[in-house]
Amino acid sequence: MSSDGVVRVLHVDDDREFAEVAATHLERADEGLDLVTEFSARDGLARLRSSAVDCVVSDHDMPGMDGLEFLKAVREEFGDLPFVLFTGKGNEEIASDAISAGVTEYLQKDVGTDQYTVLANRIRRAVGENRAKSALQ
């Protein structure tokens, strides 16, 4: 979270149309979120290496490297960076694997715009908790 209270969010989703809609609704739900979008986990990792990001939001079902593989790569390289798995193809096995891999939040994509308010709140909470933990260390 920058000094102006803005939270920089990297959203990774291979569905460009969904990613654009999600960015619009998330920024409407919380004007303090600054979203940048990548369309593959590999591009997401490249973005993380080159830009300051407070939280990652990622789809699960992506070609090349899925959301869980991306989560594991982020954990290896960026430690406790808040990571929200935001997936349309969720099930208990994916949720369990995500929790085992250290996901911060797990949220299933839904219809309608209410889900973006929930997602924005979870991003804020995850970043706030991460900041508090960092401040204590």
XYZ file of N, CA, C and O in Angstrom:
548
model
N 0.864 -1.161 0.000
C 0.000 0.000 0.000
C 0.909 1.221 0.000
O 1.738 1.367 0.865
N 0.748 2.061 -0.963
C 1.576 3.247 -1.043
C 1.131 4.261 -0.003
O 0.097 4.112 0.640
N 1.920 5.309 0.165
C 1.617 6.303 1.196
C 0.276 6.997 0.950
O -0.335 7.514 1.863
N -0.190 6.985 -0.301
C -1.483 7.615 -0.592
C -2.655 6.646 -0.395
O -3.785 6.969 -0.726
N -2.380 5.466 0.152
C -3.441 4.507 0.439
C -3.848 3.651 -0.741
O -4.726 2.816 -0.634
N -3.189 3.851 -1.885
C -3.519 3.067 -3.066
C -2.916 1.670 -2.928
O -1.782 1.509 -2.485
N -3.700 0.658 -3.277
C -3.235 -0.724 -3.262
C -3.024 -1.158 -4.708
O -3.953 -1.127 -5.515
N -1.792 -1.551 -5.017
C -1.469 -1.987 -6.376
C -1.744 -3.486 -6.504
O -1.160 -4.280 -5.765
N -2.622 -3.830 -7.427
C -3.075 -5.207 -7.590
C -2.684 -5.704 -8.979
O -2.958 -5.050 -9.987
N -2.047 -6.867 -9.020
C -1.773 -7.545 -10.286
C -2.858 -8.590 -10.482
O -3.011 -9.496 -9.659
N -3.639 -8.442 -11.565
C -4.690 -9.416 -11.879
C -4.224 -10.240 -13.071
O -3.892 -9.686 -14.114
N -4.177 -11.552 -12.900
C -3.730 -12.454 -13.960
C -4.881 -13.360 -14.356
O -5.403 -14.121 -13.543
N -5.300 -13.247 -15.617
C -6.390 -14.066 -16.138
C -6.220 -14.154 -17.654
O -6.042 -13.131 -18.309
N -6.274 -15.359 -18.186
C -6.066 -15.528 -19.633
C -7.283 -15.112 -20.458
O -7.185 -14.977 -21.671
N -8.416 -14.889 -19.810
C -9.627 -14.453 -20.508
C -9.644 -12.917 -20.529
O -10.015 -12.274 -19.558
N -9.208 -12.341 -21.653
C -9.053 -10.884 -21.742
C -10.347 -10.137 -21.475
O -10.345 -9.122 -20.785
N -11.441 -10.643 -22.020
C -12.727 -9.965 -21.847
C -13.111 -9.943 -20.369
O -13.496 -8.903 -19.834
N -12.982 -11.094 -19.700
C -13.302 -11.152 -18.270
C -12.371 -10.233 -17.485
O -12.808 -9.518 -16.576
N -11.089 -10.243 -17.816
C -10.107 -9.428 -17.090
C -10.458 -7.944 -17.168
O -10.348 -7.216 -16.181
N -10.899 -7.494 -18.342
C -11.273 -6.088 -18.511
C -12.510 -5.753 -17.681
O -12.563 -4.710 -17.018
N -13.517 -6.631 -17.719
C -14.735 -6.423 -16.934
C -14.394 -6.419 -15.441
O -14.853 -5.558 -14.685
N -13.567 -7.370 -15.020
C -13.182 -7.471 -13.612
C -12.458 -6.205 -13.158
O -12.737 -5.685 -12.071
N -11.542 -5.710 -13.975
C -10.802 -4.493 -13.611
C -11.751 -3.318 -13.422
O -11.655 -2.570 -12.441
N -12.686 -3.159 -14.337
C -13.659 -2.062 -14.255
C -14.463 -2.156 -12.961
O -14.591 -1.186 -12.212
N -15.002 -3.349 -12.678
C -15.848 -3.519 -11.495
C -15.055 -3.421 -10.189
O -15.557 -2.889 -9.197
N -13.831 -3.936 -10.183
C -13.017 -3.859 -8.968
C -12.665 -2.412 -8.647
O -12.718 -1.995 -7.488
N -12.278 -1.657 -9.659
C -11.927 -0.259 -9.424
C -13.154 0.558 -9.022
O -13.038 1.527 -8.285
N -14.338 0.142 -9.491
C -15.578 0.792 -9.049
C -15.884 0.444 -7.597
O -16.357 1.280 -6.838
N -15.634 -0.815 -7.241
C -15.924 -1.283 -5.876
C -15.004 -0.612 -4.856
O -15.405 -0.395 -3.714
N -13.772 -0.298 -5.274
C -12.809 0.332 -4.371
C -11.892 1.210 -5.207
O -10.991 0.717 -5.878
N -12.136 2.511 -5.155
C -11.366 3.442 -5.984
C -9.892 3.494 -5.602
O -9.072 4.023 -6.345
N -9.547 2.947 -4.440
C -8.156 2.920 -4.002
C -7.358 1.750 -4.547
O -6.185 1.590 -4.222
N -7.989 0.925 -5.383
C -7.263 -0.183 -6.010
C -6.737 0.271 -7.360
O -7.466 0.847 -8.157
N -5.468 0.026 -7.591
C -4.824 0.353 -8.858
C -4.474 -0.978 -9.517
O -3.574 -1.676 -9.058
N -5.234 -1.341 -10.560
C -5.075 -2.652 -11.183
C -4.190 -2.613 -12.409
O -4.296 -1.711 -13.236
N -3.368 -3.637 -12.520
C -2.618 -3.894 -13.736
C -2.927 -5.352 -14.087
O -3.061 -6.192 -13.207
N -3.109 -5.620 -15.372
C -3.536 -6.952 -15.794
C -2.485 -7.612 -16.680
O -1.901 -6.961 -17.544
N -2.267 -8.881 -16.446
C -1.459 -9.720 -17.333
C -2.318 -10.916 -17.716
O -3.232 -11.289 -16.981
N -2.014 -11.514 -18.865
C -2.882 -12.572 -19.397
C -2.269 -13.965 -19.320
O -2.819 -14.921 -19.861
N -1.129 -14.089 -18.634
C -0.554 -15.409 -18.367
C 0.254 -15.330 -17.082
O 0.719 -14.247 -16.691
N 0.425 -16.464 -16.429
C 1.200 -16.506 -15.186
C 2.649 -16.104 -15.448
O 3.253 -15.402 -14.638
N 3.209 -16.509 -16.581
C 4.596 -16.139 -16.897
C 4.747 -14.624 -16.997
O 5.688 -14.043 -16.473
N 3.782 -13.973 -17.678
C 3.813 -12.511 -17.763
C 3.578 -11.889 -16.387
O 4.139 -10.833 -16.073
N 2.760 -12.544 -15.572
C 2.527 -12.072 -14.204
C 3.810 -12.081 -13.385
O 4.110 -11.116 -12.670
N 4.585 -13.157 -13.509
C 5.865 -13.235 -12.785
C 6.813 -12.147 -13.266
O 7.491 -11.499 -12.460
N 6.844 -11.922 -14.572
C 7.707 -10.864 -15.127
C 7.298 -9.506 -14.563
O 8.143 -8.681 -14.195
N 5.998 -9.267 -14.465
C 5.493 -7.994 -13.932
C 5.904 -7.842 -12.461
O 6.312 -6.770 -12.033
N 5.782 -8.928 -11.687
C 6.156 -8.871 -10.272
C 7.634 -8.539 -10.102
O 8.012 -7.844 -9.157
N 8.457 -9.034 -11.020
C 9.902 -8.777 -10.935
C 10.247 -7.334 -11.280
O 11.297 -6.846 -10.889
N 9.361 -6.660 -12.018
C 9.689 -5.317 -12.496
C 8.873 -4.200 -11.852
O 9.188 -3.034 -12.038
N 7.820 -4.536 -11.099
C 6.930 -3.515 -10.547
C 6.581 -3.825 -9.100
O 6.480 -4.985 -8.720
N 6.345 -2.775 -8.332
C 5.875 -2.951 -6.955
C 4.397 -3.318 -6.991
O 3.600 -2.631 -7.613
N 4.052 -4.431 -6.364
C 2.674 -4.911 -6.319
C 2.352 -5.275 -4.876
O 3.190 -5.849 -4.179
N 1.136 -4.937 -4.423
C 0.723 -5.234 -3.051
C -0.041 -6.546 -2.932
O -0.112 -7.118 -1.847
N -0.659 -6.996 -4.039
C -1.498 -8.186 -3.980
C -1.649 -8.763 -5.389
O -1.724 -8.013 -6.358
N -1.694 -10.086 -5.476
C -1.936 -10.776 -6.742
C -3.323 -11.401 -6.684
O -3.697 -12.014 -5.679
N -4.084 -11.221 -7.751
C -5.357 -11.916 -7.934
C -5.196 -12.747 -9.196
O -4.852 -12.212 -10.247
N -5.408 -14.047 -9.097
C -5.161 -14.908 -10.250
C -6.289 -15.900 -10.481
O -6.864 -16.441 -9.537
N -6.534 -16.135 -11.764
C -7.419 -17.212 -12.175
C -6.690 -18.531 -11.916
O -5.473 -18.549 -11.711
N -7.398 -19.635 -11.939
C -6.747 -20.935 -11.795
C -6.515 -21.600 -13.143
O -5.415 -22.025 -13.460
N -7.554 -21.688 -13.946
C -7.520 -22.482 -15.170
C -6.921 -21.668 -16.316
O -7.632 -20.991 -17.044
N -5.574 -21.715 -16.440
C -4.877 -20.977 -17.494
C -3.896 -21.918 -18.184
O -3.334 -22.801 -17.546
N -3.686 -21.719 -19.472
C -2.735 -22.567 -20.195
C -1.294 -22.258 -19.795
O -0.994 -21.155 -19.349
N -0.425 -23.247 -19.927
C 0.991 -23.032 -19.640
C 1.312 -23.239 -18.169
O 1.960 -24.201 -17.796
N 0.845 -22.342 -17.337
C 1.060 -22.421 -15.895
C -0.265 -22.058 -15.245
O -0.772 -20.961 -15.439
N -0.848 -23.007 -14.485
C -2.141 -22.696 -13.880
C -1.960 -21.865 -12.610
O -0.840 -21.560 -12.197
N -3.077 -21.487 -12.005
C -3.043 -20.615 -10.842
C -2.281 -21.189 -9.658
O -1.602 -20.454 -8.941
N -2.366 -22.497 -9.443
C -1.634 -23.114 -8.334
C -0.135 -23.107 -8.594
O 0.655 -22.832 -7.684
N 0.270 -23.396 -9.819
C 1.692 -23.344 -10.160
C 2.214 -21.910 -10.033
O 3.321 -21.684 -9.546
N 1.380 -20.962 -10.444
C 1.729 -19.554 -10.327
C 1.883 -19.177 -8.849
O 2.857 -18.529 -8.449
N 0.934 -19.611 -8.021
C 0.999 -19.355 -6.580
C 2.310 -19.892 -6.000
O 2.996 -19.206 -5.238
N 2.662 -21.120 -6.358
C 3.897 -21.722 -5.830
C 5.119 -20.923 -6.269
O 6.039 -20.687 -5.481
N 5.135 -20.461 -7.521
C 6.251 -19.651 -8.024
C 6.325 -18.311 -7.288
O 7.412 -17.841 -6.930
N 5.166 -17.715 -7.037
C 5.125 -16.436 -6.298
C 5.628 -16.651 -4.869
O 6.433 -15.855 -4.360
N 5.201 -17.717 -4.215
C 5.645 -18.002 -2.840
C 7.165 -18.185 -2.796
O 7.827 -17.707 -1.883
N 7.718 -18.908 -3.779
C 9.165 -19.149 -3.805
C 9.940 -17.846 -3.947
O 10.972 -17.657 -3.309
N 9.452 -16.958 -4.794
C 10.208 -15.752 -5.132
C 9.818 -14.522 -4.316
O 10.650 -13.655 -4.072
N 8.559 -14.439 -3.894
C 8.077 -13.211 -3.255
C 7.492 -13.442 -1.863
O 6.784 -12.581 -1.339
N 7.755 -14.605 -1.291
C 7.358 -14.868 0.091
C 5.867 -14.735 0.334
O 5.057 -15.363 -0.334
N 5.524 -13.877 1.284
C 4.139 -13.772 1.763
C 3.292 -12.755 1.018
O 2.275 -12.299 1.546
N 3.679 -12.374 -0.195
C 2.871 -11.431 -0.965
C 1.432 -11.946 -1.023
O 1.193 -13.096 -1.392
N 0.449 -11.129 -0.617
C -0.944 -11.596 -0.641
C -1.339 -12.110 -2.036
O -1.039 -11.467 -3.045
N -1.986 -13.265 -2.050
C -2.346 -13.940 -3.301
C -3.771 -14.453 -3.165
O -4.064 -15.258 -2.279
N -4.653 -13.964 -4.040
C -6.053 -14.385 -4.045
C -6.292 -15.233 -5.290
O -6.074 -14.768 -6.409
N -6.711 -16.472 -5.090
C -7.097 -17.315 -6.216
C -8.571 -17.048 -6.478
O -9.415 -17.284 -5.618
N -8.849 -16.497 -7.647
C -10.200 -16.059 -8.027
C -10.579 -16.871 -9.251
O -10.192 -16.559 -10.365
N -11.306 -17.949 -9.035
C -11.468 -18.937 -10.100
C -12.916 -19.266 -10.421
O -13.769 -19.260 -9.541
N -13.161 -19.569 -11.665
C -14.486 -19.982 -12.108
C -14.647 -21.482 -12.072
O -15.748 -22.002 -12.064
N -13.531 -22.200 -12.053
C -13.586 -23.658 -12.104
C -13.164 -24.263 -10.771
O -12.410 -25.214 -10.723
N -13.618 -23.662 -9.701
C -13.182 -24.118 -8.391
C -13.862 -25.393 -7.957
O -14.967 -25.701 -8.377
N -13.169 -26.126 -7.138
C -13.758 -27.273 -6.455
C -12.987 -27.471 -5.155
O -12.001 -26.773 -4.906
N -13.437 -28.406 -4.345
C -12.801 -28.581 -3.040
C -11.349 -29.009 -3.156
O -10.517 -28.607 -2.349
N -11.030 -29.798 -4.172
C -9.649 -30.250 -4.339
C -8.733 -29.066 -4.656
O -7.650 -28.928 -4.073
N -9.175 -28.186 -5.571
C -8.379 -27.001 -5.906
C -8.247 -26.104 -4.679
O -7.158 -25.613 -4.368
N -9.341 -25.904 -3.962
C -9.304 -25.071 -2.753
C -8.324 -25.648 -1.739
O -7.507 -24.917 -1.157
N -8.367 -26.947 -1.533
C -7.475 -27.611 -0.584
C -6.017 -27.471 -1.019
O -5.143 -27.154 -0.203
N -5.748 -27.695 -2.312
C -4.382 -27.553 -2.836
C -3.892 -26.113 -2.691
O -2.735 -25.863 -2.369
N -4.789 -25.159 -2.927
C -4.428 -23.742 -2.822
C -4.077 -23.395 -1.377
O -3.084 -22.696 -1.117
N -4.868 -23.898 -0.439
C -4.603 -23.633 0.974
C -3.266 -24.256 1.375
O -2.444 -23.618 2.038
N -3.013 -25.464 0.923
C -1.736 -26.131 1.216
C -0.555 -25.355 0.647
O 0.529 -25.333 1.236
N -0.766 -24.725 -0.503
C 0.316 -23.977 -1.159
C 0.476 -22.569 -0.588
O 1.364 -21.827 -1.009
N -0.395 -22.189 0.355
C -0.236 -20.905 1.016
C -1.018 -19.755 0.418
O -0.635 -18.596 0.554
N -2.140 -20.059 -0.228
C -2.970 -18.986 -0.780
C -3.495 -18.105 0.365
O -3.743 -18.599 1.462
N -3.610 -16.811 0.119
C -4.118 -15.895 1.147
C -5.638 -15.976 1.209
O -6.229 -16.019 2.284
N -6.268 -15.972 0.046
C -7.729 -16.036 -0.061
C -8.092 -16.895 -1.264
O -7.355 -16.934 -2.250
N -9.254 -17.523 -1.170
C -9.768 -18.336 -2.278
C -11.193 -17.876 -2.505
O -11.993 -17.855 -1.573
N -11.502 -17.472 -3.721
C -12.825 -16.948 -4.021
C -13.280 -17.484 -5.367
O -12.516 -17.474 -6.336
N -14.512 -17.967 -5.411
C -15.045 -18.487 -6.662
C -15.745 -17.378 -7.440
O -16.496 -16.593 -6.879
N -15.447 -17.321 -8.745
C -16.120 -16.347 -9.615
C -17.613 -16.640 -9.608
O -18.023 -17.787 -9.577
N -18.385 -15.601 -9.664
C -19.828 -15.716 -9.577
C -20.430 -14.788 -10.632
O -19.718 -14.018 -11.263
N -21.733 -14.838 -10.794
C -22.388 -13.900 -11.700
C -22.726 -12.636 -10.925
O -22.865 -12.671 -9.707
N -22.841 -11.536 -11.641
C -23.204 -10.281 -10.990
C -21.993 -9.514 -10.502
O -20.863 -9.988 -10.572
N -22.256 -8.316 -10.000
C -21.160 -7.426 -9.619
C -20.851 -7.455 -8.121
O -19.826 -6.921 -7.707
N -21.705 -8.071 -7.294
C -21.457 -8.111 -5.852
C -20.127 -8.795 -5.524
O -19.468 -8.433 -4.557
N -19.737 -9.771 -6.335
C -18.500 -10.510 -6.076
C -17.281 -9.584 -6.067
O -16.302 -9.845 -5.372
N -17.353 -8.471 -6.792
C -16.203 -7.565 -6.855
C -16.052 -6.766 -5.566
O -14.936 -6.429 -5.170
N -17.165 -6.494 -4.909
C -17.100 -5.833 -3.599
C -16.452 -6.781 -2.601
O -15.580 -6.381 -1.827
N -16.852 -8.048 -2.641
C -16.256 -9.066 -1.763
C -14.764 -9.196 -2.062
O -13.927 -9.199 -1.147
N -14.420 -9.285 -3.342
C -13.018 -9.417 -3.734
C -12.211 -8.194 -3.290
O -11.119 -8.339 -2.727
N -12.733 -7.001 -3.508
C -12.039 -5.775 -3.089
C -11.800 -5.776 -1.585
O -10.701 -5.431 -1.117
N -12.809 -6.185 -0.815
C -12.661 -6.245 0.645
C -11.602 -7.256 1.062
O -10.818 -7.004 1.979
N -11.563 -8.386 0.390
C -10.567 -9.415 0.727
C -9.161 -8.949 0.365
O -8.205 -9.246 1.081
N -9.036 -8.234 -0.751
C -7.734 -7.680 -1.137
C -7.266 -6.700 -0.055
O -6.136 -6.775 0.426
N -8.144 -5.777 0.318
C -7.810 -4.771 1.356
C -7.389 -5.451 2.657
O -6.399 -5.056 3.284
N -8.165 -6.444 3.082
C -7.865 -7.135 4.337
C -6.515 -7.858 4.246
O -5.690 -7.757 5.155
N -6.285 -8.563 3.157
C -5.037 -9.317 2.993
C -3.830 -8.381 2.988
O -2.814 -8.657 3.637
N -3.940 -7.264 2.275
C -2.833 -6.313 2.208
C -2.630 -5.659 3.583
O -1.492 -5.502 4.038
N -3.722 -5.323 4.257
C -3.624 -4.732 5.596
C -2.946 -5.664 6.588
O -2.067 -5.246 7.353
N -3.326 -6.940 6.565
C -2.721 -7.925 7.469
C -1.244 -8.117 7.141
O -0.407 -8.232 8.035
N -0.911 -8.134 5.850
C 0.476 -8.309 5.430
C 1.317 -7.117 5.883
O 2.433 -7.281 6.354
N 0.761 -5.921 5.741
C 1.459 -4.695 6.170
C 1.695 -4.726 7.678
O 2.766 -4.370 8.155
N 0.665 -5.123 8.430
C 0.795 -5.159 9.887
C 1.867 -6.168 10.308
O 2.671 -5.894 11.200
N 1.887 -7.315 9.636
C 2.877 -8.343 9.942
C 4.282 -7.832 9.635
O 5.214 -8.015 10.431
N 4.429 -7.152 8.511
C 5.732 -6.592 8.123
C 6.190 -5.528 9.119
O 7.374 -5.433 9.446
N 5.251 -4.717 9.587
C 5.585 -3.648 10.528
C 6.064 -4.217 11.860
O 6.923 -3.622 12.524
N 5.535 -5.363 12.252
C 5.929 -5.988 13.516
C 7.330 -6.607 13.438
O 7.989 -6.757 14.458
N 7.751 -6.968 12.232
C 9.033 -7.671 12.097
C 10.233 -6.764 12.062
O 10.262 -5.647 11.852
